[in-house]
XYZ file of C-alpha atoms in Angstrom:
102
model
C 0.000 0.000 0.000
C 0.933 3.541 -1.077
C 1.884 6.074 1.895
C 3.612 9.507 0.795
C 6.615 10.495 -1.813
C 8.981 12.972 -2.452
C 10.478 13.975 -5.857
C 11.998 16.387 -7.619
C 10.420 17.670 -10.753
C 13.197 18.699 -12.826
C 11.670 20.860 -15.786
C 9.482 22.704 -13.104
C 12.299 23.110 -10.276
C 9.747 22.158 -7.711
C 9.141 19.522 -5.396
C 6.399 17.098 -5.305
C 4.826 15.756 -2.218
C 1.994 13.262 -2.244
C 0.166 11.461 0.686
C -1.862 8.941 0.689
C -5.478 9.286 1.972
C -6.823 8.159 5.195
C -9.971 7.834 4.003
C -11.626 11.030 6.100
C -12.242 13.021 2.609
C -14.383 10.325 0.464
C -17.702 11.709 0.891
C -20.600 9.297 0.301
C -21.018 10.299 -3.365
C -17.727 9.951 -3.965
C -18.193 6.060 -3.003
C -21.599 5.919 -4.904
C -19.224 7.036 -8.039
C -16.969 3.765 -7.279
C -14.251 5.661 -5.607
C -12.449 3.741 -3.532
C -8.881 6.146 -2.329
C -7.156 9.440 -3.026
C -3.708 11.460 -2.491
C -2.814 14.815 -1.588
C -0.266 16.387 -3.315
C 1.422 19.883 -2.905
C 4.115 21.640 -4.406
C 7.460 23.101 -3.184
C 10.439 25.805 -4.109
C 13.186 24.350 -2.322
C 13.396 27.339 -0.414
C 10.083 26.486 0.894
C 11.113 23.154 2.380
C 10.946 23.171 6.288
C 14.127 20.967 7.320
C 14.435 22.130 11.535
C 10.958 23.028 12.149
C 11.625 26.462 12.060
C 10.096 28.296 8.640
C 6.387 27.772 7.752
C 5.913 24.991 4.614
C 4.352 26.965 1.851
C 3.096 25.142 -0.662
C 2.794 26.756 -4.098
C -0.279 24.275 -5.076
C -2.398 21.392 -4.011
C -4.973 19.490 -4.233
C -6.434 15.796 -3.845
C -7.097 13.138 -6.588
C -9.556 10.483 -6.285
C -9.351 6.914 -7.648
C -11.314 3.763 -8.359
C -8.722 1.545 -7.769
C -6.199 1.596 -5.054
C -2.928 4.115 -5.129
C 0.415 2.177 -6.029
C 3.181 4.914 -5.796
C 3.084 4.690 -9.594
C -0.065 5.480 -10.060
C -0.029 8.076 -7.120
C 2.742 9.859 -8.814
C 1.180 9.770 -12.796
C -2.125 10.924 -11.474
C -0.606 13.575 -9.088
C 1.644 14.782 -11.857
C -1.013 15.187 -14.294
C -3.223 17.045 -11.331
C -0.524 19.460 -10.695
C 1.068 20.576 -14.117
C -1.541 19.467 -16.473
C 0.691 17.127 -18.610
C 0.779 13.350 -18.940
C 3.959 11.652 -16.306
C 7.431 12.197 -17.781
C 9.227 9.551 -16.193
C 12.366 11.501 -17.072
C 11.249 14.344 -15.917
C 11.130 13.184 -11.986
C 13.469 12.221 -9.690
C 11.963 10.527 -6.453
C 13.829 10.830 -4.045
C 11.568 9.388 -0.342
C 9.233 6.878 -1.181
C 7.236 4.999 1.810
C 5.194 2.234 1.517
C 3.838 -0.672 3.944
């Protein structure tokens, strides 16, 4: 099961963070639709990045992306990148660099 990633986006110089779902946000219409999980994603300037806790993590976008089957972290990260730049996945174009899953 899918849990969160980080990569690099190299054409875009930003960071990509998606998390998996806990399931709190699928509203019952959502399920009547067949839905069955979603991520949240955000992006990042590295300058943005919070490493000691001490600057505020400001995203420059996010959102959440639904699904009808359950999130691999391939298909978390080639829905999420087509959510946040509006292109199909470049697999060359992204470097991942965390990836947890159980």
């Amino acid at each position: 099961m899918f849990n969160a990633s980080l990569s690099w986006i190299k054409s875009k110089q930003v960071f990509l963070k998606i998390q998996a779902g806990t399931g709190d946000n699928l509203q019952q219409e959502d399920i009547q639709k067949g839905f069955v999980d979603y991520c949240l994603w955000s992006t990042f300037k590295p300058e943005n990045i919070d490493i000691d806790g001490e600057l505020d993590m400001e995203c420059l976008d996010g959102g959440m992306v639904l699904s009808k089957e359950y999130f691999t972290p391939k298909t978390a990260l080639e829905s999420c990148y087509y959510e946040a730049f509006s292109q199909n996945h470049n697999e060359g174009d992204v470097v991942i660099l965390i990836e947890e899953s159980s």
